[in-house]
Each structure stands twice: as structure tokens, then as C-alpha cells.
Short mmCIF file of C-alpha atoms in Angstrom, two decimals:
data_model
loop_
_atom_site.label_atom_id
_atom_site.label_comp_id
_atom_site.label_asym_id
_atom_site.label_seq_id
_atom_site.Cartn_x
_atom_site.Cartn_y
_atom_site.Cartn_z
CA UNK J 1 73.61 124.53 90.73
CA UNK J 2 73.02 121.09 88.93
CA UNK J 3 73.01 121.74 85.25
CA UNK J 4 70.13 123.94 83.15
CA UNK J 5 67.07 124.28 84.45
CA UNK J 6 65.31 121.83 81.55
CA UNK J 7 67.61 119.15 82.17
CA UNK J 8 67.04 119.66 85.80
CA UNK J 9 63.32 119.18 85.43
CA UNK J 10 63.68 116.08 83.06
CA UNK J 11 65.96 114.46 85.81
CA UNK J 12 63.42 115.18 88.78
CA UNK J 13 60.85 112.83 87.32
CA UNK J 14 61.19 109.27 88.86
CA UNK J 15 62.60 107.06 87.28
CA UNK J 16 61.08 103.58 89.20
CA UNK J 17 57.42 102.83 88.57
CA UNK J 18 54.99 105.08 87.67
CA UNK J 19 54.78 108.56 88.04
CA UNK J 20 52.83 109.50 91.14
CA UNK J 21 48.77 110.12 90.96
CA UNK J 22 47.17 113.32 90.85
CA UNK J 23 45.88 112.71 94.52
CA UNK J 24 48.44 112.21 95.91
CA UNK J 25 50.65 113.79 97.94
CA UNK J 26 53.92 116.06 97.37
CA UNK J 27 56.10 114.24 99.61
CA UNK J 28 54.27 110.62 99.15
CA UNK J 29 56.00 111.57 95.12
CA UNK J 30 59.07 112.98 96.34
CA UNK J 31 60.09 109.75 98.32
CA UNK J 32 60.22 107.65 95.16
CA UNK J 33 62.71 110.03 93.39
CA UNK J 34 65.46 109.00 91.65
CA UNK J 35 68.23 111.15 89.82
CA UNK J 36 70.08 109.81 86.85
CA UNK J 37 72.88 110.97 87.80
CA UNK J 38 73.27 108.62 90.80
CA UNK J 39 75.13 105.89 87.81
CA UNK J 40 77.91 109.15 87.18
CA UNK J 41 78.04 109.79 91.32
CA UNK J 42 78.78 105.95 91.27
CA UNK J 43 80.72 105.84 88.53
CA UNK J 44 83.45 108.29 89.70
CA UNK J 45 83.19 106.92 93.41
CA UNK J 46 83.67 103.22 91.84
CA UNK J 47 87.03 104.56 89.73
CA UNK J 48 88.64 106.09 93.19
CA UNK J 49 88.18 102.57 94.83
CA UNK J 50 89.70 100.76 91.67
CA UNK J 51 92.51 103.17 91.58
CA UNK J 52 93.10 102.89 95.08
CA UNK J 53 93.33 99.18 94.60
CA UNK J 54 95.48 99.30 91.91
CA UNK J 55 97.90 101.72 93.66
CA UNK J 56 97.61 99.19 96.88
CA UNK J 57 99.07 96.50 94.75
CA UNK J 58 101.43 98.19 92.83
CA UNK J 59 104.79 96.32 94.13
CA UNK J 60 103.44 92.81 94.62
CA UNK J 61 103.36 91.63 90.81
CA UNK J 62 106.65 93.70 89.68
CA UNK J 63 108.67 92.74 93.10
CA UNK J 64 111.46 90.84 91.05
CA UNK J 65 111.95 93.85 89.09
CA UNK J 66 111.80 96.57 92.33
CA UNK J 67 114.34 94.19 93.56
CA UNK J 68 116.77 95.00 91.13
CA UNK J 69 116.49 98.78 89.81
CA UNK J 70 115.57 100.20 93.34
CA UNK J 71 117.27 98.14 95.89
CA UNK J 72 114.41 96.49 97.26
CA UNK J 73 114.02 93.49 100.42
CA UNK J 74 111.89 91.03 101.30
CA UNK J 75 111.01 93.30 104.28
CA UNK J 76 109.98 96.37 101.87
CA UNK J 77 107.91 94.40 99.44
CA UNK J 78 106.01 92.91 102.78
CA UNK J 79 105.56 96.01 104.18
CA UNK J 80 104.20 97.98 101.13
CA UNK J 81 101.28 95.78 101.09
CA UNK J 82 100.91 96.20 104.94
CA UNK J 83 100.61 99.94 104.53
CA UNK J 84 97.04 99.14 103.18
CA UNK J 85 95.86 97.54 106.50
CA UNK J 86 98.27 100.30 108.37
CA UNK J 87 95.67 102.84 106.70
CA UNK J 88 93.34 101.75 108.51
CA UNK J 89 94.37 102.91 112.00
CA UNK J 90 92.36 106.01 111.89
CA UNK J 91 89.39 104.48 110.66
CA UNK J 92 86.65 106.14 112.50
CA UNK J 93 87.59 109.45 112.04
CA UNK J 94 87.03 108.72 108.51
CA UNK J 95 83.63 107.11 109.10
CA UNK J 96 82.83 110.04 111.69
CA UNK J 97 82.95 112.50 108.79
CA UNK J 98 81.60 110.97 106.55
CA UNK J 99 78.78 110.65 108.59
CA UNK J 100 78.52 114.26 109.97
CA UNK J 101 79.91 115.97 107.06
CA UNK J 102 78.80 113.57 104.23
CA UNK J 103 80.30 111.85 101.13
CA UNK J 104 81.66 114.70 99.16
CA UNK J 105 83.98 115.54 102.32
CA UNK J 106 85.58 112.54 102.80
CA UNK J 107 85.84 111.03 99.05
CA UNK J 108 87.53 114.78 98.13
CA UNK J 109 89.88 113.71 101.09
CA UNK J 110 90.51 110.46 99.98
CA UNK J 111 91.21 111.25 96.36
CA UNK J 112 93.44 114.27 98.20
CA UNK J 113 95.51 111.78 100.18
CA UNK J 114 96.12 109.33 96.97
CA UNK J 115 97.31 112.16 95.16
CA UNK J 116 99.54 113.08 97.39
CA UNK J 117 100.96 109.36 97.63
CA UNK J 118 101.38 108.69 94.20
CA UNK J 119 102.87 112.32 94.05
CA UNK J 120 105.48 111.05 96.21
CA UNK J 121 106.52 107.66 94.94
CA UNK J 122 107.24 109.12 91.73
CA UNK J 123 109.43 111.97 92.34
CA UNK J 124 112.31 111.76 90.49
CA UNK J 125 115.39 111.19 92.67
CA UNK J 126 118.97 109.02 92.38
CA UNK J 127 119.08 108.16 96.28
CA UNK J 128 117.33 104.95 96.45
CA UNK J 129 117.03 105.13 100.39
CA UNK J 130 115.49 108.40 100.16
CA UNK J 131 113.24 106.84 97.11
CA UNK J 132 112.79 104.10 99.11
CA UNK J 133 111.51 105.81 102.00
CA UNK J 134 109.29 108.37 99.69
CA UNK J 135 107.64 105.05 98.07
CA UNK J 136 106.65 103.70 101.41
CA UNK J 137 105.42 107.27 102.79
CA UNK J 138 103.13 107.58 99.80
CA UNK J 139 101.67 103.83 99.83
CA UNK J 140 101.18 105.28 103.36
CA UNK J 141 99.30 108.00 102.22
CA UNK J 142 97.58 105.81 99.93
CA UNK J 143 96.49 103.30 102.47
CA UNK J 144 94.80 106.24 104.81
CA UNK J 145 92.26 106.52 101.42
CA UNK J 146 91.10 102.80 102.09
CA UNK J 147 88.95 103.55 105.13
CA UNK J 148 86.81 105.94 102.83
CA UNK J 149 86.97 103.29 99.29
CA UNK J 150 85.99 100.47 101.77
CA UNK J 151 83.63 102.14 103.92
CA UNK J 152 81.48 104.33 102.20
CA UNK J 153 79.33 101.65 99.40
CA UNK J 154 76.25 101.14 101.58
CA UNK J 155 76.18 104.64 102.43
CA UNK J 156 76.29 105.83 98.87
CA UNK J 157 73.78 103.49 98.13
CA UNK J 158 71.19 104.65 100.73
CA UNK J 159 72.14 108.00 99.67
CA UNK J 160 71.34 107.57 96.07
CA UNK J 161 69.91 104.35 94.97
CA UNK J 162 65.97 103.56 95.35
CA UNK J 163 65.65 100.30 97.41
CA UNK J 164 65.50 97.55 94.65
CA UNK J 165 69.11 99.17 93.32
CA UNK J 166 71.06 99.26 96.46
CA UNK J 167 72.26 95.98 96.71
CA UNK J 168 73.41 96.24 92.94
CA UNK J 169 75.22 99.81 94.00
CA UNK J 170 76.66 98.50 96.86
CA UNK J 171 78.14 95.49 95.13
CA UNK J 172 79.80 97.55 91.94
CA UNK J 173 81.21 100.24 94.12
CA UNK J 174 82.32 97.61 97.03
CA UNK J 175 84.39 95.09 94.86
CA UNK J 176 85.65 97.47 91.93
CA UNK J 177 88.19 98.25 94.86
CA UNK J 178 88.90 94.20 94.92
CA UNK J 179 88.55 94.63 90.97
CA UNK J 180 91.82 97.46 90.89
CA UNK J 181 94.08 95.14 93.15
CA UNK J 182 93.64 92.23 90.64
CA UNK J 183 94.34 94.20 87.29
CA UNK J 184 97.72 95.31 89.26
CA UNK J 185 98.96 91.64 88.12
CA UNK J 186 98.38 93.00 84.64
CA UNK J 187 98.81 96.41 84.52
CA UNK J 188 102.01 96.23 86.58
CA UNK J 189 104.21 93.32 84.55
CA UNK J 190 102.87 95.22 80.85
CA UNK J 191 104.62 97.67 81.62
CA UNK J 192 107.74 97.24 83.94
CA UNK J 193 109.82 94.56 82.17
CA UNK J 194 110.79 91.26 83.94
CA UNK J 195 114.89 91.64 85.02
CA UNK J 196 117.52 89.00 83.92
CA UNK J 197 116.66 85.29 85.25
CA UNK J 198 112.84 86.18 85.98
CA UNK J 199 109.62 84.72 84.72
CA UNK J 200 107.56 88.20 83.61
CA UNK J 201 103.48 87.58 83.72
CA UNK J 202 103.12 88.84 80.25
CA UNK J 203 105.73 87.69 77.94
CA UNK J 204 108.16 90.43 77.35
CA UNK J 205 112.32 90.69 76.34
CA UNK J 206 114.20 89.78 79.40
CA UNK J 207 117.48 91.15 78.45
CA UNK J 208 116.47 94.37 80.26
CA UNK J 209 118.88 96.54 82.27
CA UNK J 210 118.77 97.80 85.50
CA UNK J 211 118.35 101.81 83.96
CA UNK J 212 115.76 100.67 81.81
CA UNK J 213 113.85 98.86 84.79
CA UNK J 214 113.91 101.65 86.26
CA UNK J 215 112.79 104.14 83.86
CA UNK J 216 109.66 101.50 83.20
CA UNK J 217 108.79 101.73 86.81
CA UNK J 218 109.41 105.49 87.17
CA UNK J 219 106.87 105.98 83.98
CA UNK J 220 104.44 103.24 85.85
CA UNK J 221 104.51 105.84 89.15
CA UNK J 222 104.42 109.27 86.91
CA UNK J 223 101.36 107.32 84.90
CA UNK J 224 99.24 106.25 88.32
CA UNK J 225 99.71 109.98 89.54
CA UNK J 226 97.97 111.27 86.36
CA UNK J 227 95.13 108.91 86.59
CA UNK J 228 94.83 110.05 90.16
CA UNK J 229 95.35 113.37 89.39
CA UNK J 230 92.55 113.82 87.32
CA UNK J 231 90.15 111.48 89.27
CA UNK J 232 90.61 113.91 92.02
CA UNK J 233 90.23 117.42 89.63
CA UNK J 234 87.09 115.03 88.76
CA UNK J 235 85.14 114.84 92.33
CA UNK J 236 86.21 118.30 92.78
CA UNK J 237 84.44 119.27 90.02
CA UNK J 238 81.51 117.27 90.50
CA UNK J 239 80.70 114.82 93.35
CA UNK J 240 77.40 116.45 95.23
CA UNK J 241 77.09 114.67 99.25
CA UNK J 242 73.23 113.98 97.94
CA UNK J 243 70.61 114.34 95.39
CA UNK J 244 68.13 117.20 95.72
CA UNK J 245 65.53 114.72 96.79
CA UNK J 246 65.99 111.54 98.74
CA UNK J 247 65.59 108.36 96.41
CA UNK J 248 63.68 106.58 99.62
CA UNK J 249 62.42 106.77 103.23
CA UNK J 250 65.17 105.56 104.58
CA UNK J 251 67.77 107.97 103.06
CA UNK J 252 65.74 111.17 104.52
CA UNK J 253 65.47 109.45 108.13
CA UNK J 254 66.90 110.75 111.02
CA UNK J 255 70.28 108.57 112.22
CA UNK J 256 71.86 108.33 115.52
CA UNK J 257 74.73 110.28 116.77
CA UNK J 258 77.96 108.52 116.67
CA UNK J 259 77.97 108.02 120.64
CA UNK J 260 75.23 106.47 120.44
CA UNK J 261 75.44 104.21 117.39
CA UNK J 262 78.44 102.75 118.81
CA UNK J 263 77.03 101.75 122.46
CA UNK J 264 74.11 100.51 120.37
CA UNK J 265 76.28 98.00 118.11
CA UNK J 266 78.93 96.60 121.17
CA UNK J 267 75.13 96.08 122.75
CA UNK J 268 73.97 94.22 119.65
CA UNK J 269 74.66 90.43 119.94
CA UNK J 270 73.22 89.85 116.42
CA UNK J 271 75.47 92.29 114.53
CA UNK J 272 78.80 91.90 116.57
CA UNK J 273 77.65 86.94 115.64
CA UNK J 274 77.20 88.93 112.38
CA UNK J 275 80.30 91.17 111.84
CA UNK J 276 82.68 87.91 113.21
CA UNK J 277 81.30 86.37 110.40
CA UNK J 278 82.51 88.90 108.25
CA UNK J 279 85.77 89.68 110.09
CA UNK J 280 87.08 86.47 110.70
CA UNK J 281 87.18 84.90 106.73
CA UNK J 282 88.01 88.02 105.40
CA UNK J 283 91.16 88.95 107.12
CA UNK J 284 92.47 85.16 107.30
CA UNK J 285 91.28 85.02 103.39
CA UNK J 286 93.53 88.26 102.91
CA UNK J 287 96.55 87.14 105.04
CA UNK J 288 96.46 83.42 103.12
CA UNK J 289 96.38 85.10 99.76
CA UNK J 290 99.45 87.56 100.65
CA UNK J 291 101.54 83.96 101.22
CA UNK J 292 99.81 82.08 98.58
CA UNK J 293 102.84 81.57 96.71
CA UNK J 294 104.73 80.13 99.97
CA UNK J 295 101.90 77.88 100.48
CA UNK J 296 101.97 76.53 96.70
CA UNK J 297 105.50 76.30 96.74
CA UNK J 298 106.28 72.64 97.90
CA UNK J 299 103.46 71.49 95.11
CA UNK J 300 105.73 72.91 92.65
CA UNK J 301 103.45 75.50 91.69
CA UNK J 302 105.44 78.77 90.77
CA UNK J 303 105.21 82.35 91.64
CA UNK J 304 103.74 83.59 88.78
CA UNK J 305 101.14 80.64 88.89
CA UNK J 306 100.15 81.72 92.26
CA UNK J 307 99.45 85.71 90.72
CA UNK J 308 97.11 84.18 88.15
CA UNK J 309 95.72 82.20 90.81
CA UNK J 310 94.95 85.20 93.12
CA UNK J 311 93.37 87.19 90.12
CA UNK J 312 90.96 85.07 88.72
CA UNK J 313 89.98 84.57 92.53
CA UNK J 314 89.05 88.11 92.62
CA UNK J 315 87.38 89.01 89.06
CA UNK J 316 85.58 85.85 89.96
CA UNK J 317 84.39 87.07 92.79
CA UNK J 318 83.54 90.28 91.35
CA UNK J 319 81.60 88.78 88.63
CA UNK J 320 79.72 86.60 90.98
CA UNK J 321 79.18 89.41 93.43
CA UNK J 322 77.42 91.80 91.53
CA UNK J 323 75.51 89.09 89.82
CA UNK J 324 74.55 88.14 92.98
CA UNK J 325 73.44 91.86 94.08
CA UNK J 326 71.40 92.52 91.13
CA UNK J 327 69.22 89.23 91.68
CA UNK J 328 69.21 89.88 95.94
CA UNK J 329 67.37 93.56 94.26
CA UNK J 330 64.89 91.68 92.53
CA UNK J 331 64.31 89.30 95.59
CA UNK J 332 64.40 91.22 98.52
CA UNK J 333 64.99 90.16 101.83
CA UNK J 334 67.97 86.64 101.21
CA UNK J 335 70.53 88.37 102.03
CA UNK J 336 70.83 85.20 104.96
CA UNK J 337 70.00 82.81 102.09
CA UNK J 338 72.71 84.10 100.04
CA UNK J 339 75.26 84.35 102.28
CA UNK J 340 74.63 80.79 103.75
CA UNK J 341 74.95 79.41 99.62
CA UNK J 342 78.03 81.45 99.54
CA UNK J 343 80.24 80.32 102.80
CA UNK J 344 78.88 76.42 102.34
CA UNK J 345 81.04 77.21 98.72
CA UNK J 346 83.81 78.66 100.60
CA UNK J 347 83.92 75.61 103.48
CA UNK J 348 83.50 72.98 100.89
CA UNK J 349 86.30 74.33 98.33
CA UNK J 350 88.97 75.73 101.02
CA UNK J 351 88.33 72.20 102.64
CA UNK J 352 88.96 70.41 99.36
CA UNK J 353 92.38 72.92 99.20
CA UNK J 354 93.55 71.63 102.41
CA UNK J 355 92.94 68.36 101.84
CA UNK J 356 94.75 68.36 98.45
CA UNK J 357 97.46 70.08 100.36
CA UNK J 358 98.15 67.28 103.14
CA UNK J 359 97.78 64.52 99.92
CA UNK J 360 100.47 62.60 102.53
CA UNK J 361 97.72 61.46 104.46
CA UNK J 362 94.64 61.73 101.84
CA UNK J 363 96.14 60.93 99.02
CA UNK J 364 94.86 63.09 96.99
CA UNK J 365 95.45 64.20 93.67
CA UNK J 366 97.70 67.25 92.77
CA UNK J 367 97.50 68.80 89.78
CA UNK J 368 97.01 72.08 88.39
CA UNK J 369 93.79 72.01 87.50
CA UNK J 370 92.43 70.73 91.43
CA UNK J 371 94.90 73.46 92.49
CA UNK J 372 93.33 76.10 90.66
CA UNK J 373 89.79 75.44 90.78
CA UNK J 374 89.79 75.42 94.73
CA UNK J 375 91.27 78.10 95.16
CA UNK J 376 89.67 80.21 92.69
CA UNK J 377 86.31 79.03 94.21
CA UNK J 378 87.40 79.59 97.50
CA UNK J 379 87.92 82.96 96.76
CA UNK J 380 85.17 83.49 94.58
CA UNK J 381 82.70 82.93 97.17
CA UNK J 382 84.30 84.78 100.57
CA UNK J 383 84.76 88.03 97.71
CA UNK J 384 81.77 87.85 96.40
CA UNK J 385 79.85 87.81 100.19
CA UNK J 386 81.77 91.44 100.94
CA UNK J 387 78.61 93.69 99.44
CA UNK J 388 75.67 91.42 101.46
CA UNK J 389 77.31 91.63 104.57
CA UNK J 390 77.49 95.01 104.28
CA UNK J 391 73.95 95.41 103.18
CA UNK J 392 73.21 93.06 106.28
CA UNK J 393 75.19 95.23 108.82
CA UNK J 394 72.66 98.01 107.93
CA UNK J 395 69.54 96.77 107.55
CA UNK J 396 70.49 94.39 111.30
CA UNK J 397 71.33 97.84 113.19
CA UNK J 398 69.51 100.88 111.13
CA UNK J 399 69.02 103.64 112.38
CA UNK J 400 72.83 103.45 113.15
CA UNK J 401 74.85 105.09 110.43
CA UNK J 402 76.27 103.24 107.20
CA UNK J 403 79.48 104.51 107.64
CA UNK J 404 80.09 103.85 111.63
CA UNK J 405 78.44 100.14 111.02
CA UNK J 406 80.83 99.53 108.06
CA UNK J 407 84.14 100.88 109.46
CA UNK J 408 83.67 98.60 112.63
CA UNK J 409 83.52 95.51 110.79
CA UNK J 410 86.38 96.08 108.54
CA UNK J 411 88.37 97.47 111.16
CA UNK J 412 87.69 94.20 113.25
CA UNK J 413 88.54 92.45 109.74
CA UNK J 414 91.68 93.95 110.02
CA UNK J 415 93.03 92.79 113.07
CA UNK J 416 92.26 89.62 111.76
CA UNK J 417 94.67 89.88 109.30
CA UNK J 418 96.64 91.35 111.23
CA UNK J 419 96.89 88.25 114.15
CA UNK J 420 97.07 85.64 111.59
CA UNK J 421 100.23 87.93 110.40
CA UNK J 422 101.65 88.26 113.66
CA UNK J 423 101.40 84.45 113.99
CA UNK J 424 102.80 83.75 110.86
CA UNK J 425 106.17 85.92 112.04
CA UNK J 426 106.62 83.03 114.31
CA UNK J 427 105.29 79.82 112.58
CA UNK J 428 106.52 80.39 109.37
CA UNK J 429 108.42 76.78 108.76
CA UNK J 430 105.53 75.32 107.50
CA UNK J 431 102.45 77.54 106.81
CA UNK J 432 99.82 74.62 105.79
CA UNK J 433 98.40 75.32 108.96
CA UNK J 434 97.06 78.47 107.11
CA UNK J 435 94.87 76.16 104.97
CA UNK J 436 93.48 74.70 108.22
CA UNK J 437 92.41 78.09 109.37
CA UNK J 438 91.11 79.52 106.34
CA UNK J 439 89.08 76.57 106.10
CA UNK J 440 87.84 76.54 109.95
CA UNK J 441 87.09 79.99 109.85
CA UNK J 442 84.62 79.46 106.97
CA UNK J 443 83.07 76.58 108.79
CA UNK J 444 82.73 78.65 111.49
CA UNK J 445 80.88 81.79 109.10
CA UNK J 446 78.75 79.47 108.43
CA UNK J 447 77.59 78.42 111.82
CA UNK J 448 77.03 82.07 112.63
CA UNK J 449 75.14 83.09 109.86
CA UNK J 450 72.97 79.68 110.00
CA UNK J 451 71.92 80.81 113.91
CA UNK J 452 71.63 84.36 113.11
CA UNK J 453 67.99 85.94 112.81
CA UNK J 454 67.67 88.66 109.76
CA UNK J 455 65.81 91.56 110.39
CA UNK J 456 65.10 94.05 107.48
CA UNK J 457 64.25 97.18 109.30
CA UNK J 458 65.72 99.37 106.41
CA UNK J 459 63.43 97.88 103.91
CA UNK J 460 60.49 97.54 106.38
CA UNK J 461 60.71 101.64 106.49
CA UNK J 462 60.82 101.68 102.56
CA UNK J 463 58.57 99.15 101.11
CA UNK J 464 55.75 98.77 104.03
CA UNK J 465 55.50 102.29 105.82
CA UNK J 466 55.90 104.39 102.29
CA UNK J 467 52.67 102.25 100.77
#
């Protein structure tokens, strides 16, 4: 089924430590397995997430121009980024099949519903209220993929990766989703053109016409359907639920059933301290960055300024995040230690960003350098937590299943965002009070995770029953 029967044989030998002794036994051998072709099964699964980032944030960086060629508001900019959160309404259907029916299931679904979005935004029609309404259906569609790209890391990681890899697995295919929605603030202004009066990102000719706007974005839509396209004639083609042999001890146990699992995490005071920790920082930290550029505003500091401030935020992050991973594999067991480094970052530099805000009372200095730096770091370090929580979550409620464990926190992350939007509907005068919570709700990460007790039970199965 695999490939030739050599190659098969070649790829069955492990690939961590020694081979096994002659004594010992066939399944003592077969729980240390690892299959080279976990990097291509994470490879492909790490491209869907990037592309579905990258479609996610298609509108944000080329909003001046969508303005102008296709008609668009205020209102339809805001809510094509919503549709991402919106996505996530059904959730834990997604995480129940993936579950039940396993990864190649729900990722061919995934790259099936992306497909069909970016089919649909670039059909080629003169209406712009009917293209209007077929961009927003298939950012729609797009958004229902996120539950699966968001979701799924820590279970592909089990699923694959021996025990000193998951953390680095977990982080690569976690954040290259993050890693897609910041290239959109390059990919997007490279190739749409900046209209009449506008400041493009990349410097381009701004004598541009409203026709030749369009035809720019229509080839930017027509261009992310292709790439989808073939990602998703890709996992067809090749993206097994599992290797022939499970890379661990964990990976072959038994889990719960999905009644179960979820009575057992509303019971669990440690993971729901744990998940608010999670939740709280990274929906306010998503909300914050959607209005950065109406928070920078009275310092002067310009739209486009703002874009370059939210991208190096995340390929920071990213950076630092799998960094991170790779040296939490080599020293198991600080994930806590690790996290608590990370949010004291977060409190002290979203602090320092507040304070430079409100420089009518502190006085502080405001310049573009301060501005940048703390709130790059600010988002380096809540970004670069997203793949040790999740590692956390698994190993604080195991046996309970990756997927149910992960899509409860992020869909509790998302009603987080989605408060602090509702709020902002209604307080939207003056939104430096977003600074205040960005900064409290870091504070108050870092309380939880300083009083919560880590438990490795995942790694306990793996390292001290398997010697």
C-alpha cells in the first residue's frame, strides 16, 4: 500500500536510538518505531494550515484596494476576518471525527471545504453584490477548515512523532497556520496594486485603475484556488490517518469516548485554570491586533506601520515558538517553566505598551522604535506559548483525546475574542482600554499557570512504563 516492498522495509527500522536487542521482545521494538515519512505527513498537513491562513487574511492588507475595484465597506472588510472565528461554530463535530474517524477524514474535509471557498471568491462575475456575497460565502467556507488546521497539531504529533519530537511537531504544524496569516501582508500588496491616494506595503506604481485593480485581485483569487487545488489533489493522494506501527505507547493506547472525555475535562479544575490561561490572552491578543491600527492611530503611527507591526509579531513568534519546542524535546517535562518565562514577557512588554500609550500621565517616551519593540514582543511571546499549551492540555487530561481537549480550548478562545468584540461595538470612542486588558489578561495567565500543578501522564506512559 505504502511504496515497494524494499523501501518499506528500510523505513520500518527505527529511527531513535538503537535498534532493539536480540532478546527482546517484538512489541517492546515495535513501540519505538518511527517512519520517515512522518516529516512529508507533516509537511503537507503544515502547508493546509499556512494556506488556510493566508486565505483567512486575504482582504485585511489589500482593503484600500477591495474598496475601490469591488465596492467594498468598512462592515465587509470587518466581517471577512470574522468569518474565521464564525468557522468555528461547529467545532466539535470537527474534533468528533477526527477523533473517531482519524486525521485523513477530516484534513481531506478541510482541504475540501477551502477549495470550495476559494472556488467561489474567484468566479468570474460583473455584479459586485453577487461577487460580494460569493467572496464572503467562500471565506465562510474557508473559516469551517480552521477547526481542523487549529485543532489537529497535538494529535498528529502523538500519531506520528516519537516522544522527544512531539513538541517540535506540534510547534511547526501549530504556528505555520499563524505563519500563512502574516505572509498575507506580503503576498497580498505584491500583487494587487495600491489605488490612487494609498500608501501600498511594497512600493509599486500608484496610478492604477479601477479595471486593473481588479484584474490584480481576480488573478490573486484564481492563484490561491490553484495552490489549494493541488494541496487538496495532494492529501488525496497521499495523507495515511497513521503509520503502520505506532511511534510510542501512548499513540497505541486506548482513549476515552467523547461522552466521556468531555464530563472528564468540565470536572477537571486543573485543565479548565489551564485552558483560561490559554483562552483568555489569546482571543483578547487576536481582537487587539484586528484594531491595532485604531489603537496606533492618535500616536501618529500609520496603517501600513501597524501591518508591519502585526507581522513581525507573528514570524517572531513563530521563530521563537518552534525554537522553543525543539529545546522543551530535549528537556522534557518545562512545559510550566516555559510558559511561566513566556507570559512574564508578555505582562512586562504589553504593560510597557500601555504605559507608553497613556504617556499623559507617565510621560513616557513615544517613538517608533518603543512602539515597535513592545508590541512585537508582546506578541512574540503570547504566539509563541500556542504549541505548549497545547502539549500541556494533553499530557494534564490524557487519556482524553487530542482533538476533543484542543477544540475546547480554542473554542473557549474564541468567545474571547468574540466578547472583547462585542464590547468594542459599544466602546469604540477610545479603545486604549484594549491595552489595559490585553495587559491584565496576561497578568492574570500568569497567576494561573504559576498555581497550576503539571502532571506528565503522557510521557510517564512513554518514557517510564516502556523501559
Amino acid at each position: 500500500m505504502w511504496a515497494a516492498e524494499e523501501e518499506e522495509e528500510e523505513e520500518r527500522r527505527p529511527l531513535l536510538g538503537p535498534p532493539p536487542c536480540q532478546g527482546s521482545s517484538s512489541s517492546s521494538s515495535s513501540r519505538s518505531r518511527v517512519f520517515g515519512r512522518r516529516w512529508l505527513v507533516l509537511g503537507i498537513f503544515s502547508l493546509l494550515g499556512f494556506v488556510q491562513g493566508l486565505v483567512w487574511n486575504s482582504w485585511g492588507p489589500i482593503q484600500n484596494s477591495a474598496r475601490r475595484a469591488l465596492g467594498f465597506t468598512t462592515r465587509d472588510i470587518s466581517l471577512l476576518v470574522l468569518w474565521g472565528p464564525i468557522g468555528f461554530a461547529p467545532c466539535f463535530l470537527f474534533t468528533w471525527l477526527m477523533d473517531t474517524r482519524g486525521l485523513r477524514l477530516t484534513v481531506v474535509l478541510a482541504a475540501l471545504l477551502m477549495s470550495i471557498g476559494t472556488l467561489l471568491r474567484c468566479i468570474p462575475i460583473n455584479n459586485l453584490l453577487i461577487k460580494r456575497w460569493l467572496i464572503h460565502t467562500g471565506q465562510l467556507f474557508n473559516g469551517l477548515a480552521g477547526p481542523v488546521v487549529v485543532n489537529a497539531p497535538p494529535f498528529l504529533s502523538t500519531t506520528w512523532f516519537a516522544p522527544d519530537q512531539r513538541a517540535t511537531a506540534t510547534a511547526i504544524a501549530s504556528l505555520f497556520n499563524y505563519f500563512g496569516g502574516a505572509c498575507a501582508f506580503l503576498v497580498g500588496p505584491l500583487v494587487v496594486p495600491a489605488p490612487n491616494g494609498t500608501t501600498p506595503l511594497l512600493t509599486g506604481d500608484l496610478s492604477q485603475s479601477n479595471d486593473s485593480i481588479k484584474d490584480h485581485i481576480q488573478a490573486f483569487l484564481f492563484a490561491e484556488f490553484a495552490v489549494t487545488v493541488l494541496l487538496l489533489a495532494v492529501v488525496v493522494a497521499y495523507f495515511p490517518s497513521h503509520p503502520p506501527l505506532p511511534p510510542s505507547i501512548a499513540a497505541a493506547s486506548q482513549r476515552l469516548n467523547y461522552r466521556t472525555s468531555i464530563c472528564r475535562l468540565l470536572g477537571n479544575f486543573r485543565f479548565l485554570m489551564i485552558a483560561s490561561a490559554f483562552a483568555m490572552p489569546l482571543g483578547i491578543l487576536a481582537g487587539w491586533t484586528g484594531v491595532l491600527d485604531i489603537i496606533v492611530t492618535p500616536l501618529k503611527v500609520n496603517q501600513v506601520d501597524a501591518g508591519w507591526i502585526g507581522f513581525w509579531s507573528v514570524i517572531g513568534g513563530c521563530v521563537v515558538g518552534i525554537l522553543c519546542a525543539r529545546f522543551a524535546d530535549f528537556f522534557r517535562g518545562i512545559l510550566k517553566l516555559i510558559l511561566l518565562l513566556l507570559f512574564s514577557g508578555a505582562t512586562l512588554s504589553s504593560a510597557w505598551f500601555a504605559l507608553t500609550c497613556f504617556n499623559s500621565v507617565t510621560h513616557l517616551p513615544i517613538t517608533r522604535v518603543t512602539l515597535y519593540t513592545s508590541c512585537i514582543l508582546t506578541g512574540v511571546f503570547i504566539i509563541s506559548s500556542v504549541p505548549f499549551f497545547f502539549e500541556l492540555f494533553v499530557e494534564t487530561v490524557y487519556p482524553v483525546p487530542e482533538g476533543i481537549t484542543c477544540g475546547f480550548v480554542t473554542f473557549l478562545s474564541n468567545i474571547f475574542m468574540g466578547l472583547l468584540l462585542l464590547f468594542l461595538a459599544f466602546y469604540h470612542t477610545d479603545v486604549s482600554w484594549l491595552n489595559w486588558c490585553l495587559t491584565a489578561s496576561c497578568m492574570f495567565s500568569l497567576v494561573l499557570i504559576l498555581l497550576f500543578k503539571e502532571s506528565y501522564d503522557r510521557l510517564y506512559l512513554d518514557v517510564l512504563v516502556s523501559v
